[in-house]
Amino acid sequence: MSIEEKPDSLINYNDAISYWTSTPATVNGVLGGYGEETVVPTMDVLGSQHFLRKLKSRMVPASNDYKKYGADIGAGIGRVTKNMLSKQCDIVDLVEPVEPFCKQMEVELADLKTQGKIGEIYPIGMQDWTPEEGKYWLIWCQWCVGHLPDDKLIEFFKRCIKGLQPNGTIIVKENNTPSNEDDFDSTDSSVTRCDSKFKELFEKSGLKLIATDRQMGLPKELYPVRMYALKPQVPQ
């Protein structure tokens, strides 16, 4: 990478899709080898649930007319929806561009679909997804936003703002670099951003940070993981 090149300028969407399409459609696959034989899946869910519990009083639907619609962005095989979001939301829509993951999602979420907990499955990338205006109580983005360059991520967040119900919330759960620099990973063509970069992008997107927390209990060799709870700067 030359001095002039920003890490996010190296992102190649097709390279990312090729990488993930060649990855096994399993929990171990989508978590980069940190599957059910490790603490990662359990600690991840517990950390997310704890974060949402702390936000409960700030996420009350605007009225009883609103269902708790959720959106799972970069949903993989549906792990987050199956183990966490389906317990928090009335209905969850999922956005996932990798075809083998979408096929496995149908298997993983079959019981929830029978219960009416699964809404639409959008087999597209987040950069191509435009949410229905005013639909979502919660838009959950986990381990996926590193596949969008800064400018495209800002555009995505702006579309998400329009997709929120009154008092809706966007949560971003992502790796952070331990420095003030962003890192490009050529393996899956993604960028890991620093905490200050995330906060800068949220501000530029028209979002205000209402809470943030560090995910605890993950293996020390992994990047730090942080959760960000966001509301529109201008209420919807």
Short mmCIF file of C-alpha atoms in Angstrom, two decimals:
data_model
loop_
_atom_site.label_atom_id
_atom_site.label_comp_id
_atom_site.label_asym_id
_atom_site.label_seq_id
_atom_site.Cartn_x
_atom_site.Cartn_y
_atom_site.Cartn_z
CA MET A 1 0.00 0.00 0.00
CA SER A 2 1.46 3.36 -0.99
CA ILE A 3 1.52 6.33 1.36
CA GLU A 4 -1.28 7.97 -0.64
CA GLU A 5 -3.65 4.99 -0.57
CA LYS A 6 -6.27 4.90 2.13
CA PRO A 7 -6.95 1.37 3.42
CA ASP A 8 -10.62 1.53 2.41
CA SER A 9 -9.64 2.37 -1.20
CA LEU A 10 -8.26 -1.17 -1.53
CA ILE A 11 -11.61 -2.86 -0.85
CA ASN A 12 -12.75 -4.99 -3.79
CA TYR A 13 -16.32 -6.22 -3.50
CA ASN A 14 -15.90 -9.10 -5.95
CA ASP A 15 -12.81 -10.36 -4.11
CA ALA A 16 -14.79 -10.33 -0.86
CA ILE A 17 -17.69 -12.29 -2.37
CA SER A 18 -15.26 -14.84 -3.85
CA TYR A 19 -13.59 -15.31 -0.47
CA TRP A 20 -16.82 -15.82 1.45
CA THR A 21 -18.36 -18.02 -1.26
CA SER A 22 -15.39 -20.39 -0.84
CA THR A 23 -15.86 -20.41 2.95
CA PRO A 24 -17.87 -23.31 4.51
CA ALA A 25 -21.45 -22.27 5.30
CA THR A 26 -21.05 -23.19 8.98
CA VAL A 27 -20.68 -21.30 12.25
CA ASN A 28 -16.97 -22.14 12.18
CA GLY A 29 -16.73 -20.84 8.62
CA VAL A 30 -18.50 -17.53 9.12
CA LEU A 31 -16.54 -16.87 12.33
CA GLY A 32 -13.17 -17.46 10.68
CA GLY A 33 -12.37 -20.66 12.54
CA TYR A 34 -13.72 -19.51 15.90
CA GLY A 35 -16.84 -21.67 15.85
CA GLU A 36 -18.70 -23.82 18.33
CA GLU A 37 -15.51 -25.41 19.69
CA THR A 38 -14.52 -21.96 21.03
CA VAL A 39 -16.04 -19.40 23.43
CA VAL A 40 -16.65 -16.87 20.63
CA PRO A 41 -20.26 -17.72 19.59
CA THR A 42 -21.53 -17.89 23.19
CA MET A 43 -19.67 -14.82 24.45
CA ASP A 44 -20.76 -12.86 21.37
CA VAL A 45 -24.45 -13.53 22.02
CA LEU A 46 -24.15 -12.84 25.75
CA GLY A 47 -22.36 -9.54 25.08
CA SER A 48 -25.01 -8.43 22.58
CA GLN A 49 -27.87 -9.35 24.92
CA HIS A 50 -26.24 -7.47 27.80
CA PHE A 51 -25.77 -4.38 25.63
CA LEU A 52 -29.42 -4.43 24.53
CA ARG A 53 -30.62 -4.86 28.11
CA LYS A 54 -28.78 -1.67 29.08
CA LEU A 55 -30.49 0.14 26.19
CA LYS A 56 -33.99 -1.14 26.93
CA SER A 57 -35.41 2.14 28.25
CA ARG A 58 -34.06 4.01 25.20
CA MET A 59 -35.50 1.57 22.66
CA VAL A 60 -39.19 1.61 23.59
CA PRO A 61 -41.31 1.59 20.39
CA ALA A 62 -43.00 4.92 19.69
CA SER A 63 -46.45 3.32 20.05
CA ASN A 64 -48.19 -0.03 20.19
CA ASP A 65 -48.87 0.34 16.47
CA TYR A 66 -45.24 -0.50 15.72
CA LYS A 67 -44.01 -4.09 15.55
CA LYS A 68 -40.42 -4.70 16.59
CA TYR A 69 -39.04 -5.29 13.10
CA GLY A 70 -35.34 -6.08 13.00
CA ALA A 71 -32.85 -6.22 10.13
CA ASP A 72 -29.77 -8.46 10.31
CA ILE A 73 -27.15 -6.98 7.96
CA GLY A 74 -24.42 -9.25 6.61
CA ALA A 75 -26.39 -12.06 8.18
CA GLY A 76 -24.18 -14.97 7.09
CA ILE A 77 -26.03 -18.23 7.77
CA GLY A 78 -28.42 -16.52 10.20
CA ARG A 79 -26.43 -17.17 13.39
CA VAL A 80 -27.13 -13.78 15.00
CA THR A 81 -30.82 -13.90 14.09
CA LYS A 82 -31.23 -17.47 15.32
CA ASN A 83 -29.46 -17.03 18.66
CA MET A 84 -30.13 -13.39 19.54
CA LEU A 85 -32.20 -11.10 17.29
CA SER A 86 -35.19 -13.45 17.04
CA LYS A 87 -35.48 -13.22 20.85
CA GLN A 88 -35.42 -9.40 20.78
CA CYS A 89 -37.53 -8.67 17.67
CA ASP A 90 -41.00 -9.72 16.56
CA ILE A 91 -39.86 -10.32 12.97
CA VAL A 92 -36.37 -10.22 11.44
CA ASP A 93 -35.41 -9.48 7.82
CA LEU A 94 -31.96 -10.64 6.71
CA VAL A 95 -29.52 -9.15 4.19
CA GLU A 96 -26.76 -11.44 2.87
CA PRO A 97 -25.05 -11.46 -0.56
CA VAL A 98 -23.25 -14.84 -0.39
CA GLU A 99 -25.41 -17.46 -2.11
CA PRO A 100 -24.27 -20.57 -0.14
CA PHE A 101 -24.90 -18.70 3.11
CA CYS A 102 -28.43 -17.79 1.99
CA LYS A 103 -29.15 -21.44 1.19
CA GLN A 104 -27.90 -22.57 4.60
CA MET A 105 -29.88 -19.78 6.24
CA GLU A 106 -33.09 -21.43 5.02
CA VAL A 107 -32.07 -24.58 6.96
CA GLU A 108 -30.86 -22.79 10.09
CA LEU A 109 -33.97 -20.60 10.36
CA ALA A 110 -36.62 -23.11 9.27
CA ASP A 111 -38.19 -23.40 12.74
CA LEU A 112 -38.25 -19.63 13.25
CA LYS A 113 -39.81 -19.20 9.83
CA THR A 114 -42.58 -21.60 10.81
CA GLN A 115 -43.16 -19.47 13.92
CA GLY A 116 -43.53 -16.35 11.78
CA LYS A 117 -40.32 -14.78 13.16
CA ILE A 118 -38.53 -14.50 9.80
CA GLY A 119 -39.58 -11.89 7.27
CA GLU A 120 -37.71 -11.21 4.04
CA ILE A 121 -34.33 -12.61 3.05
CA TYR A 122 -32.57 -10.17 0.72
CA PRO A 123 -29.78 -11.97 -1.23
CA ILE A 124 -27.87 -8.75 -1.88
CA GLY A 125 -25.03 -6.75 -0.39
CA MET A 126 -25.61 -3.95 2.08
CA GLN A 127 -24.46 -1.42 -0.51
CA ASP A 128 -27.43 -2.44 -2.68
CA TRP A 129 -30.02 -2.65 0.11
CA THR A 130 -32.52 0.16 0.59
CA PRO A 131 -34.76 -0.44 3.62
CA GLU A 132 -38.46 0.23 3.50
CA GLU A 133 -39.01 3.69 4.92
CA GLY A 134 -40.01 3.79 8.59
CA LYS A 135 -40.05 -0.01 9.01
CA TYR A 136 -37.33 -1.02 11.46
CA TRP A 137 -37.15 -0.89 15.24
CA LEU A 138 -33.58 -2.21 15.12
CA ILE A 139 -31.00 -2.48 12.33
CA TRP A 140 -28.13 -4.71 13.47
CA CYS A 141 -24.81 -4.59 11.54
CA GLN A 142 -22.21 -7.08 12.80
CA TRP A 143 -18.84 -7.99 11.29
CA CYS A 144 -19.81 -6.72 7.84
CA VAL A 145 -19.31 -2.95 7.47
CA GLY A 146 -15.59 -3.43 6.79
CA HIS A 147 -16.54 -4.51 3.28
CA LEU A 148 -17.72 -0.99 2.39
CA PRO A 149 -15.42 1.98 1.74
CA ASP A 150 -16.01 5.02 3.93
CA ASP A 151 -18.15 6.91 1.41
CA LYS A 152 -20.36 3.89 0.66
CA LEU A 153 -20.76 3.18 4.37
CA ILE A 154 -21.97 6.73 4.97
CA GLU A 155 -24.51 6.31 2.15
CA PHE A 156 -25.63 3.01 3.71
CA PHE A 157 -26.14 4.58 7.14
CA LYS A 158 -28.14 7.44 5.61
CA ARG A 159 -30.48 4.92 3.96
CA CYS A 160 -30.78 3.07 7.26
CA ILE A 161 -31.83 6.28 9.03
CA LYS A 162 -34.76 6.56 6.61
CA GLY A 163 -35.61 2.92 7.31
CA LEU A 164 -36.01 3.44 11.06
CA GLN A 165 -39.29 3.67 12.94
CA PRO A 166 -39.64 6.65 15.27
CA ASN A 167 -37.19 5.92 18.12
CA GLY A 168 -35.55 3.18 16.05
CA THR A 169 -31.92 2.21 16.68
CA ILE A 170 -28.94 1.16 14.59
CA ILE A 171 -26.35 -1.02 16.28
CA VAL A 172 -22.92 -1.61 14.79
CA LYS A 173 -20.80 -4.40 16.28
CA GLU A 174 -17.36 -4.55 14.73
CA ASN A 175 -13.68 -5.20 15.22
CA ASN A 176 -11.56 -2.17 16.13
CA THR A 177 -7.88 -1.70 15.46
CA PRO A 178 -5.98 -1.11 18.73
CA SER A 179 -4.35 1.95 17.14
CA ASN A 180 -5.62 5.13 15.48
CA GLU A 181 -5.07 3.63 12.04
CA ASP A 182 -7.33 1.48 9.85
CA ASP A 183 -6.03 -1.90 8.62
CA PHE A 184 -6.74 -3.46 5.21
CA ASP A 185 -6.98 -7.27 5.09
CA SER A 186 -6.35 -8.65 1.62
CA THR A 187 -7.63 -12.11 2.63
CA ASP A 188 -11.30 -11.08 2.56
CA SER A 189 -10.81 -7.58 1.10
CA SER A 190 -12.04 -5.70 4.14
CA VAL A 191 -10.98 -2.85 6.40
CA THR A 192 -10.82 -2.92 10.18
CA ARG A 193 -11.44 0.62 11.41
CA CYS A 194 -10.26 2.35 14.54
CA ASP A 195 -12.73 3.65 17.11
CA SER A 196 -12.18 7.28 16.13
CA LYS A 197 -12.85 6.53 12.45
CA PHE A 198 -16.17 4.90 13.31
CA LYS A 199 -17.21 7.92 15.36
CA GLU A 200 -16.24 10.24 12.51
CA LEU A 201 -18.30 8.21 10.00
CA PHE A 202 -21.32 8.09 12.33
CA GLU A 203 -21.20 11.88 12.66
CA LYS A 204 -20.95 12.37 8.89
CA SER A 205 -23.90 10.00 8.39
CA GLY A 206 -26.22 12.03 10.63
CA LEU A 207 -26.06 9.59 13.54
CA LYS A 208 -25.46 10.29 17.21
CA LEU A 209 -23.78 7.75 19.47
CA ILE A 210 -25.98 7.04 22.50
CA ALA A 211 -23.97 4.16 24.01
CA THR A 212 -20.90 2.06 23.34
CA ASP A 213 -19.41 -1.00 25.00
CA ARG A 214 -16.49 -3.35 24.56
CA GLN A 215 -17.29 -7.02 23.94
CA MET A 216 -15.67 -9.01 26.72
CA GLY A 217 -14.49 -12.60 26.95
CA LEU A 218 -13.07 -13.10 23.45
CA PRO A 219 -9.66 -14.68 22.78
CA LYS A 220 -6.82 -12.20 23.27
CA GLU A 221 -5.36 -12.79 19.81
CA LEU A 222 -8.46 -11.32 18.16
CA TYR A 223 -9.07 -7.65 17.43
CA PRO A 224 -10.99 -5.78 20.13
CA VAL A 225 -14.73 -5.81 19.36
CA ARG A 226 -16.94 -2.83 20.16
CA MET A 227 -20.69 -2.24 20.02
CA TYR A 228 -22.12 1.15 19.07
CA ALA A 229 -25.77 2.15 19.60
CA LEU A 230 -26.87 4.92 17.26
CA LYS A 231 -29.89 7.17 16.79
CA PRO A 232 -30.56 9.77 14.09
CA GLN A 233 -29.26 13.24 15.00
CA VAL A 234 -32.62 14.51 13.74
CA PRO A 235 -35.44 12.29 15.17
CA GLN A 236 -37.50 10.46 12.54
#
